[in-house]
Coordinates of C-alpha atoms in Angstrom, one line a residue:
M279 CA 84.9 -52.2 -68.9
P280 CA 87.3 -50.0 -66.5
R281 CA 85.5 -48.3 -63.2
R282 CA 84.8 -44.7 -63.0
F283 CA 86.6 -43.6 -59.7
T284 CA 86.6 -39.8 -58.8
L285 CA 89.2 -38.7 -56.0
C286 CA 89.5 -35.1 -54.2
H287 CA 92.6 -33.8 -53.2
T288 CA 93.1 -31.6 -50.5
A289 CA 95.8 -30.4 -48.0
D290 CA 96.9 -27.7 -46.2
W291 CA 93.6 -26.9 -44.1
H292 CA 95.8 -26.0 -40.6
L293 CA 92.5 -26.0 -38.7
G294 CA 92.7 -23.1 -35.1
H295 CA 95.1 -20.8 -37.4
A296 CA 95.5 -17.5 -37.3
L297 CA 96.5 -14.2 -38.7
H298 CA 98.2 -12.3 -36.9
G299 CA 96.4 -13.5 -34.1
R300 CA 93.0 -13.5 -35.8
S301 CA 91.4 -16.5 -35.8
R302 CA 90.7 -17.8 -39.0
E303 CA 87.6 -20.6 -37.8
A304 CA 84.5 -19.1 -40.1
E305 CA 86.7 -19.1 -43.2
H306 CA 87.4 -22.4 -42.4
A307 CA 83.6 -23.2 -41.5
A308 CA 82.8 -21.5 -44.9
F309 CA 85.3 -23.5 -46.7
F310 CA 83.7 -27.2 -45.1
T311 CA 79.9 -25.9 -46.4
W312 CA 81.1 -25.6 -49.6
L313 CA 83.2 -29.2 -50.0
I314 CA 80.8 -30.9 -48.9
E315 CA 78.2 -29.6 -51.2
L316 CA 81.0 -29.6 -53.9
L317 CA 81.9 -33.5 -52.9
E318 CA 77.7 -34.4 -52.8
R319 CA 77.3 -32.6 -56.3
Q320 CA 80.4 -34.2 -58.1
R321 CA 79.5 -37.4 -56.4
V322 CA 83.2 -38.0 -55.5
D323 CA 84.4 -41.7 -54.3
A324 CA 87.0 -40.9 -52.6
L325 CA 88.8 -37.3 -50.2
V326 CA 92.5 -37.8 -49.6
I327 CA 93.8 -35.2 -47.2
A328 CA 97.6 -34.7 -47.8
G329 CA 98.7 -33.2 -44.5
D330 CA 98.9 -30.1 -42.3
V331 CA 95.3 -30.8 -41.1
F332 CA 96.0 -28.6 -38.2
D333 CA 98.3 -25.5 -37.1
S334 CA 100.0 -27.2 -34.6
A335 CA 100.5 -30.6 -32.8
S336 CA 98.6 -29.3 -30.2
P337 CA 95.2 -28.1 -31.7
S338 CA 92.4 -26.8 -29.6
G339 CA 89.4 -28.3 -28.8
A340 CA 87.9 -26.0 -31.1
A341 CA 90.3 -26.6 -34.0
Q342 CA 89.5 -30.9 -33.5
A343 CA 86.0 -30.3 -33.3
Q344 CA 85.4 -28.7 -36.8
L345 CA 87.6 -31.7 -38.1
F346 CA 84.7 -34.4 -36.7
E347 CA 82.1 -31.9 -37.7
L348 CA 83.1 -32.2 -40.8
L349 CA 83.5 -36.0 -40.9
A350 CA 80.4 -36.4 -39.2
A351 CA 78.4 -33.8 -41.7
L352 CA 80.1 -35.5 -44.9
R353 CA 79.1 -39.2 -43.9
A354 CA 75.6 -38.0 -43.6
R355 CA 75.7 -36.2 -47.0
C356 CA 77.6 -38.8 -48.9
P357 CA 77.9 -42.0 -47.1
A358 CA 79.6 -44.1 -49.6
I359 CA 82.8 -42.1 -49.5
D360 CA 86.5 -43.5 -48.6
V361 CA 88.3 -40.5 -46.6
V362 CA 92.2 -40.7 -46.5
I363 CA 94.3 -38.6 -43.5
V364 CA 97.8 -38.1 -43.4
A365 CA 99.7 -36.5 -41.2
G366 CA 101.8 -33.0 -42.3
N367 CA 104.7 -31.5 -40.3
H368 CA 102.3 -29.3 -38.5
D369 CA 100.6 -32.2 -36.8
S370 CA 101.6 -34.5 -34.2
P371 CA 101.4 -38.1 -35.9
S372 CA 99.7 -40.0 -32.3
R373 CA 97.6 -37.5 -31.9
L374 CA 96.0 -36.8 -35.4
A375 CA 96.0 -40.5 -35.6
A376 CA 94.4 -41.4 -31.8
P377 CA 90.9 -41.6 -33.5
D378 CA 91.4 -44.2 -36.4
P379 CA 90.3 -47.1 -34.6
V380 CA 87.0 -45.9 -34.1
L381 CA 87.2 -43.9 -37.4
R382 CA 87.7 -46.7 -39.6
S383 CA 83.7 -47.9 -38.9
L384 CA 83.1 -44.4 -40.8
R385 CA 85.7 -45.5 -43.6
V386 CA 87.9 -42.4 -42.8
R387 CA 92.1 -43.9 -42.5
I388 CA 94.3 -41.0 -40.9
V389 CA 97.8 -42.4 -40.9
G390 CA 100.3 -40.4 -38.7
A391 CA 103.5 -42.0 -39.1
V392 CA 105.7 -45.0 -41.1
P393 CA 104.6 -48.5 -38.8
W394 CA 107.8 -50.4 -37.6
V395 CA 108.3 -53.8 -36.6
G396 CA 110.7 -56.2 -35.5
R397 CA 114.0 -54.8 -33.7
G398 CA 117.6 -54.1 -34.8
R399 CA 118.6 -55.3 -37.4
D400 CA 115.0 -57.4 -38.1
Q401 CA 113.4 -54.1 -37.7
R402 CA 111.2 -52.9 -41.0
I403 CA 108.6 -51.0 -42.0
D404 CA 104.9 -52.7 -42.0
P405 CA 103.3 -51.1 -45.4
E406 CA 100.0 -52.9 -44.3
P407 CA 98.4 -49.9 -42.9
L408 CA 99.6 -47.7 -45.4
V409 CA 97.9 -49.0 -48.4
V410 CA 94.3 -48.6 -48.2
P411 CA 91.4 -49.5 -50.6
L412 CA 89.5 -47.0 -52.4
H413 CA 85.6 -47.9 -53.6
A414 CA 83.2 -46.8 -56.3
D415 CA 80.1 -48.2 -55.9
G416 CA 80.6 -50.3 -53.5
E417 CA 83.6 -52.4 -55.4
V418 CA 87.7 -51.5 -55.0
A419 CA 88.4 -48.9 -57.8
A420 CA 92.1 -47.6 -56.6
W421 CA 94.6 -48.1 -54.3
A422 CA 96.0 -45.1 -52.0
L423 CA 99.7 -45.8 -50.6
A424 CA 98.9 -43.1 -47.3
V425 CA 102.2 -42.4 -46.5
P426 CA 102.5 -39.1 -44.2
Y427 CA 104.9 -36.2 -43.9
L428 CA 108.5 -38.3 -43.3
R429 CA 110.6 -37.1 -40.3
A430 CA 113.5 -38.7 -39.3
C431 CA 112.1 -41.8 -37.3
D432 CA 110.5 -42.8 -40.2
L433 CA 113.2 -43.2 -42.5
P434 CA 115.4 -46.3 -42.6
A435 CA 118.3 -46.4 -40.9
L436 CA 120.8 -44.7 -43.0
D437 CA 124.7 -45.9 -43.5
P438 CA 126.2 -41.9 -42.1
D439 CA 129.7 -43.3 -44.1
A440 CA 128.1 -43.8 -47.6
G441 CA 130.4 -42.4 -49.6
E442 CA 130.8 -38.6 -50.2
E443 CA 126.6 -38.2 -50.5
D444 CA 125.4 -35.7 -48.3
P445 CA 122.5 -35.6 -45.4
A446 CA 119.7 -34.3 -47.9
A447 CA 120.7 -37.0 -50.5
R448 CA 120.7 -39.9 -47.8
I449 CA 117.3 -38.4 -46.6
A450 CA 116.0 -38.7 -50.3
R451 CA 117.4 -42.3 -50.4
G452 CA 116.0 -43.4 -47.0
A453 CA 112.4 -41.8 -48.4
R454 CA 112.6 -43.8 -51.4
R455 CA 113.0 -47.2 -49.5
V456 CA 110.1 -45.8 -47.5
Y457 CA 108.0 -44.9 -51.0
D458 CA 109.4 -48.9 -52.6
E459 CA 108.3 -51.1 -49.3
V460 CA 105.1 -49.6 -49.6
A461 CA 104.5 -49.7 -53.3
A462 CA 105.9 -53.4 -53.7
H463 CA 103.0 -54.5 -50.9
A464 CA 100.4 -52.6 -52.7
R465 CA 101.5 -54.4 -55.8
T466 CA 100.6 -57.9 -54.3
V467 CA 96.3 -56.8 -53.7
R468 CA 96.4 -54.4 -56.8
R469 CA 94.7 -55.3 -59.9
D470 CA 96.3 -53.5 -63.2
D471 CA 93.2 -51.9 -63.8
Q472 CA 92.8 -50.0 -61.0
A473 CA 94.5 -46.7 -60.1
L474 CA 97.5 -46.0 -57.3
I475 CA 97.5 -43.0 -55.7
V476 CA 100.5 -42.0 -53.5
T477 CA 100.2 -39.1 -50.8
G478 CA 103.0 -37.3 -49.4
H479 CA 103.9 -34.0 -47.9
C480 CA 107.1 -32.7 -48.5
H481 CA 108.8 -30.4 -50.6
V482 CA 109.6 -31.7 -54.4
A483 CA 112.7 -30.2 -56.2
G484 CA 110.7 -28.3 -59.3
A485 CA 108.4 -27.1 -57.4
A486 CA 107.3 -23.2 -56.2
V487 CA 107.8 -22.0 -53.0
S488 CA 106.0 -18.8 -52.0
D489 CA 108.5 -16.1 -50.8
G490 CA 109.4 -17.2 -46.9
S491 CA 106.5 -19.2 -46.1
E492 CA 107.3 -22.9 -46.9
R493 CA 111.1 -23.9 -46.3
P494 CA 112.7 -27.4 -48.4
V495 CA 113.1 -29.2 -45.3
I496 CA 112.6 -33.2 -45.4
G497 CA 114.1 -35.2 -42.3
G498 CA 115.0 -32.0 -40.7
V499 CA 117.6 -31.2 -43.3
A500 CA 117.6 -28.5 -45.8
G501 CA 116.5 -29.8 -49.1
A502 CA 114.2 -30.9 -51.4
L503 CA 112.9 -34.8 -52.9
P504 CA 113.6 -35.3 -56.6
R505 CA 110.4 -37.1 -58.0
S506 CA 111.6 -40.2 -59.0
V507 CA 111.1 -41.2 -55.2
F508 CA 107.7 -41.5 -55.8
P509 CA 106.4 -44.9 -57.9
E510 CA 107.0 -45.0 -61.4
D511 CA 103.6 -46.9 -61.7
A512 CA 101.7 -44.6 -59.4
T513 CA 99.1 -43.0 -61.5
Y514 CA 98.3 -39.5 -59.5
V515 CA 100.8 -38.7 -56.5
A516 CA 98.6 -36.4 -54.2
L517 CA 100.9 -33.7 -52.2
G518 CA 100.8 -31.2 -49.8
H519 CA 102.9 -29.0 -47.7
L520 CA 103.1 -26.1 -50.6
H521 CA 100.7 -23.6 -50.7
L522 CA 100.7 -22.8 -54.0
A523 CA 98.5 -25.2 -56.0
Q524 CA 100.5 -26.5 -58.8
E525 CA 101.9 -29.1 -61.2
V526 CA 105.4 -30.9 -60.6
R527 CA 106.6 -32.3 -63.7
A528 CA 110.8 -33.0 -63.8
Q529 CA 112.0 -29.2 -63.2
E530 CA 108.5 -27.7 -64.5
V531 CA 106.1 -25.9 -62.9
R532 CA 102.8 -25.9 -64.3
A533 CA 99.5 -24.0 -62.0
Q534 CA 97.0 -24.2 -64.7
E535 CA 94.2 -26.6 -65.5
V536 CA 94.9 -30.1 -67.2
R537 CA 92.1 -31.9 -68.7
A538 CA 92.6 -35.2 -69.9
Q539 CA 96.4 -35.7 -69.8
E540 CA 98.0 -39.1 -70.7
V541 CA 101.9 -38.6 -70.0
A542 CA 104.3 -40.9 -68.7
G543 CA 104.9 -41.5 -65.1
P544 CA 102.7 -40.2 -62.5
D545 CA 100.7 -36.8 -62.5
V546 CA 102.4 -35.1 -59.5
R547 CA 100.5 -32.3 -58.1
Y548 CA 100.1 -29.9 -55.3
S549 CA 96.5 -29.4 -54.0
G550 CA 97.6 -26.0 -52.2
S551 CA 95.6 -24.7 -49.5
P552 CA 92.0 -23.8 -49.4
I553 CA 92.6 -20.4 -47.7
P554 CA 95.3 -17.8 -47.3
L555 CA 97.6 -18.9 -44.4
A556 CA 99.6 -15.5 -44.8
L557 CA 99.1 -12.4 -46.2
G558 CA 101.7 -12.9 -49.4
E559 CA 98.9 -15.7 -50.8
E560 CA 96.5 -13.8 -51.2
S561 CA 96.6 -13.6 -54.8
Y562 CA 96.9 -18.0 -54.9
P563 CA 94.5 -19.3 -56.7
H564 CA 93.0 -21.3 -53.5
E565 CA 91.4 -24.7 -54.8
V566 CA 91.0 -28.2 -54.6
R567 CA 91.6 -30.8 -57.1
L568 CA 89.1 -33.7 -58.5
V569 CA 90.5 -36.1 -60.7
T570 CA 88.7 -38.6 -62.5
F571 CA 90.0 -42.2 -63.7
E572 CA 88.7 -45.0 -65.4
G573 CA 90.5 -48.1 -64.6
A574 CA 94.3 -47.2 -63.9
R575 CA 94.3 -44.3 -66.4
I576 CA 93.2 -40.7 -65.4
V577 CA 90.6 -38.9 -68.1
A578 CA 90.0 -35.3 -66.7
Q579 CA 91.1 -33.2 -63.7
A580 CA 90.3 -29.7 -62.8
G581 CA 91.1 -27.6 -60.1
H582 CA 87.8 -26.5 -58.0
R583 CA 88.4 -22.6 -56.9
V584 CA 87.4 -22.3 -53.4
P585 CA 84.9 -19.1 -53.0
R586 CA 86.7 -16.4 -50.6
S587 CA 84.7 -16.6 -48.0
V588 CA 86.7 -13.1 -46.3
A589 CA 89.0 -11.2 -48.6
I590 CA 92.1 -9.6 -47.9
L591 CA 93.0 -6.5 -48.6
R592 CA 96.4 -5.0 -48.8
V593 CA 96.6 -1.4 -48.5
P594 CA 98.3 0.6 -51.1
K595 CA 98.2 -2.8 -53.7
S596 CA 101.5 -1.0 -54.8
G597 CA 103.4 -1.9 -51.4
P598 CA 104.3 0.7 -48.8
A599 CA 103.5 4.1 -49.1
P600 CA 104.2 7.8 -47.5
I601 CA 101.6 8.1 -44.9
D602 CA 99.3 10.6 -46.6
E603 CA 99.3 8.2 -49.6
A604 CA 98.2 4.8 -47.5
L605 CA 95.8 7.0 -45.2
A606 CA 94.0 8.5 -48.5
A607 CA 94.2 4.7 -50.2
L608 CA 92.7 3.2 -46.8
R609 CA 89.7 6.0 -46.8
A610 CA 89.1 4.8 -50.5
L611 CA 88.5 1.6 -49.4
E612 CA 84.6 2.9 -48.4
D613 CA 84.1 2.9 -52.3
D614 CA 85.8 -0.2 -52.8
E615 CA 83.3 -3.0 -54.0
V616 CA 84.6 -6.3 -51.4
V617 CA 84.3 -3.1 -48.7
R618 CA 80.5 -2.1 -50.1
A619 CA 79.9 -6.1 -50.3
A620 CA 81.0 -6.3 -46.7
R621 CA 78.2 -3.9 -45.1
G622 CA 75.7 -5.7 -43.5
A623 CA 77.2 -8.8 -43.1
P624 CA 78.9 -10.2 -39.4
E625 CA 81.7 -9.0 -38.6
N626 CA 83.5 -12.6 -39.2
R627 CA 83.2 -12.3 -42.8
W628 CA 84.2 -8.5 -42.7
P629 CA 87.4 -8.5 -45.3
W630 CA 91.4 -8.2 -43.5
V631 CA 93.0 -5.5 -43.9
E632 CA 97.0 -4.8 -44.0
A633 CA 98.1 -1.0 -44.0
R634 CA 101.2 -0.5 -45.6
V635 CA 102.9 2.7 -45.0
R636 CA 106.5 4.1 -45.3
L637 CA 108.1 6.8 -42.8
E638 CA 110.8 9.5 -43.4
R639 CA 110.0 9.4 -39.6
A640 CA 109.0 8.4 -36.4
E641 CA 105.2 9.1 -36.2
P642 CA 103.5 8.1 -32.9
A643 CA 100.0 8.6 -34.0
L644 CA 100.3 6.3 -37.0
R645 CA 97.8 3.4 -35.7
A646 CA 95.4 6.2 -34.5
R647 CA 95.5 8.3 -37.5
V648 CA 95.4 4.4 -39.8
D649 CA 92.5 3.6 -37.1
E650 CA 90.5 7.0 -37.6
A651 CA 91.3 6.3 -41.3
L652 CA 89.2 2.8 -41.3
A653 CA 86.7 4.7 -39.0
G654 CA 82.8 3.4 -39.6
L655 CA 83.8 0.9 -42.5
P656 CA 83.5 -3.2 -41.9
V657 CA 86.8 -4.2 -42.1
R658 CA 89.3 -6.1 -39.6
L659 CA 92.4 -4.6 -39.7
V660 CA 94.9 -7.6 -39.5
K661 CA 98.5 -6.2 -40.2
L662 CA 100.3 -2.8 -39.8
T663 CA 102.9 -3.3 -42.2
V664 CA 105.9 0.5 -41.3
E665 CA 108.8 0.5 -44.0
Q666 CA 111.2 2.5 -42.5
A667 CA 113.8 4.2 -44.6
R668 CA 116.7 5.9 -42.3
T669 CA 118.7 9.2 -44.6
G670 CA 122.6 10.3 -44.7
S671 CA 123.4 6.9 -45.4
S672 CA 124.9 5.5 -48.6
P673 CA 122.5 2.8 -50.5
G674 CA 122.9 -0.7 -49.9
T675 CA 124.3 -0.2 -46.3
E676 CA 122.6 -1.4 -43.1
E677 CA 122.3 2.4 -41.9
G678 CA 120.3 3.0 -45.2
A679 CA 118.5 0.0 -45.9
S680 CA 115.3 -0.4 -45.9
L681 CA 114.0 -2.1 -42.2
R682 CA 111.5 -4.7 -42.0
E683 CA 109.4 -5.7 -38.8
L684 CA 111.5 -8.3 -37.2
A685 CA 108.1 -10.4 -37.0
E686 CA 108.0 -10.3 -40.6
L687 CA 111.2 -12.3 -40.8
D688 CA 111.4 -16.2 -41.4
V689 CA 113.5 -17.5 -38.3
R690 CA 116.2 -18.9 -41.3
E691 CA 116.9 -15.3 -42.3
V692 CA 116.9 -13.8 -39.0
F693 CA 119.9 -17.0 -38.9
L694 CA 121.7 -15.8 -41.7
R695 CA 121.5 -12.3 -41.3
R696 CA 123.0 -12.7 -37.3
W697 CA 125.5 -15.3 -38.7
A698 CA 126.7 -12.6 -41.6
L699 CA 127.0 -9.9 -39.1
E700 CA 128.9 -11.6 -36.6
Q701 CA 131.1 -14.4 -38.7
E702 CA 131.0 -13.3 -42.1
G703 CA 130.1 -14.5 -45.3
E704 CA 127.4 -18.0 -44.9
P705 CA 127.8 -20.4 -42.3
P706 CA 129.2 -23.9 -43.9
A707 CA 126.8 -26.8 -45.0
D708 CA 127.1 -28.4 -41.9
V709 CA 125.7 -25.7 -39.8
L710 CA 123.2 -24.9 -41.8
A711 CA 122.2 -28.1 -41.8
A712 CA 122.1 -28.1 -38.0
F713 CA 119.9 -25.5 -38.0
D714 CA 117.0 -26.3 -40.2
E715 CA 117.3 -29.8 -38.3
V716 CA 116.6 -27.9 -35.2
R717 CA 114.0 -25.9 -36.7
A718 CA 112.2 -28.9 -38.2
A719 CA 112.6 -30.6 -34.7
V720 CA 109.9 -27.6 -33.1
V721 CA 108.2 -26.5 -37.0
G722 CA 105.0 -28.7 -35.8
T723 CA 104.1 -26.4 -33.0
E724 CA 104.8 -23.4 -34.5
S725 CA 103.9 -21.4 -37.5
G726 CA 106.3 -22.5 -40.4
P727 CA 106.5 -24.9 -43.5

């Protein structure tokens, strides 16, 4: 009889994250408490964290302590669980994987980068560290292909003169080779009745990307990996990088729960992030995904919604409003159910508030008026968004356009706007690819995808 095995798929924790300069430590702590209870209650056999464990390549001591405290608590409550962690683009591969030799004794495996052996033409991928056994009732029930975020240095040497192939296509070809070589090794140890679970931290074509939050950059080049890079005999592909929980099937995206689904090819999914990492993600259905296998077949799966420990209130809900209307909406929070529930709660559980105001003219006392409207309420003002409309210009002109704060613009958007002002039109593909490569090189230490 096929062995039953349950996996928990999560990603994009971004420990150490700050929401406009404000710590999220309390929210992560609440998530961890809930997660451990879920894993224990559901008798989960393995936990896979598909990248971006930390928000920065140089995480603070507090952020690292949160991870290790979670792993210690998890080992005490769920002693038989296997844990697989792979690096994302925000993580430092070497820093994340540094404790791996010690944590292996606790059934925790961490993969920061693709290992290579040999030199020159003899250089090749060493797949063995990336193929991890996962257990149920003391027996191997599945295998994980623990592939991290693929940086340019993780990919096989590519022929730059390969026909008319564009850079993104060459990167996709290199990524496919990595997955093929690791899968080939897995086939030498895997039985037909054991599930094959593949990890990745990337943007896959067909997935929904939130506006301005994540960018399709792979190996330093703009673009998205085709779904076909993953092994056809994989049972489930556990992805990270995009913060919206969703399924990716061909060019179709579905974000709803699916149970007992049997289709050709692997089930490819993003678990999404467990907490909103930007104000614009407030409406996301943040979850972790539990997948149950019998042998090499998925028999049930569902997204388990993460309780929102700290609410995000964007006021007014409809967007920036004239100052009197916006202030009235802020004062009305006194009767808001979420705000009323926060009375008596610790300050680190008070809702985050974004005040959204549209001004026709300068308002020097705006911040003071907003603070006055919120005085005495158990909320924390995390951002004051001001939209200013200049008058006397034709619609569509730069002078008549709505102005957003520079901090709201993505770096790539700033580059494109500056290019349009100075050069006219859009930058050539090679220039844009070069910009994306530079941006990807530093994104691990800054807020970005």
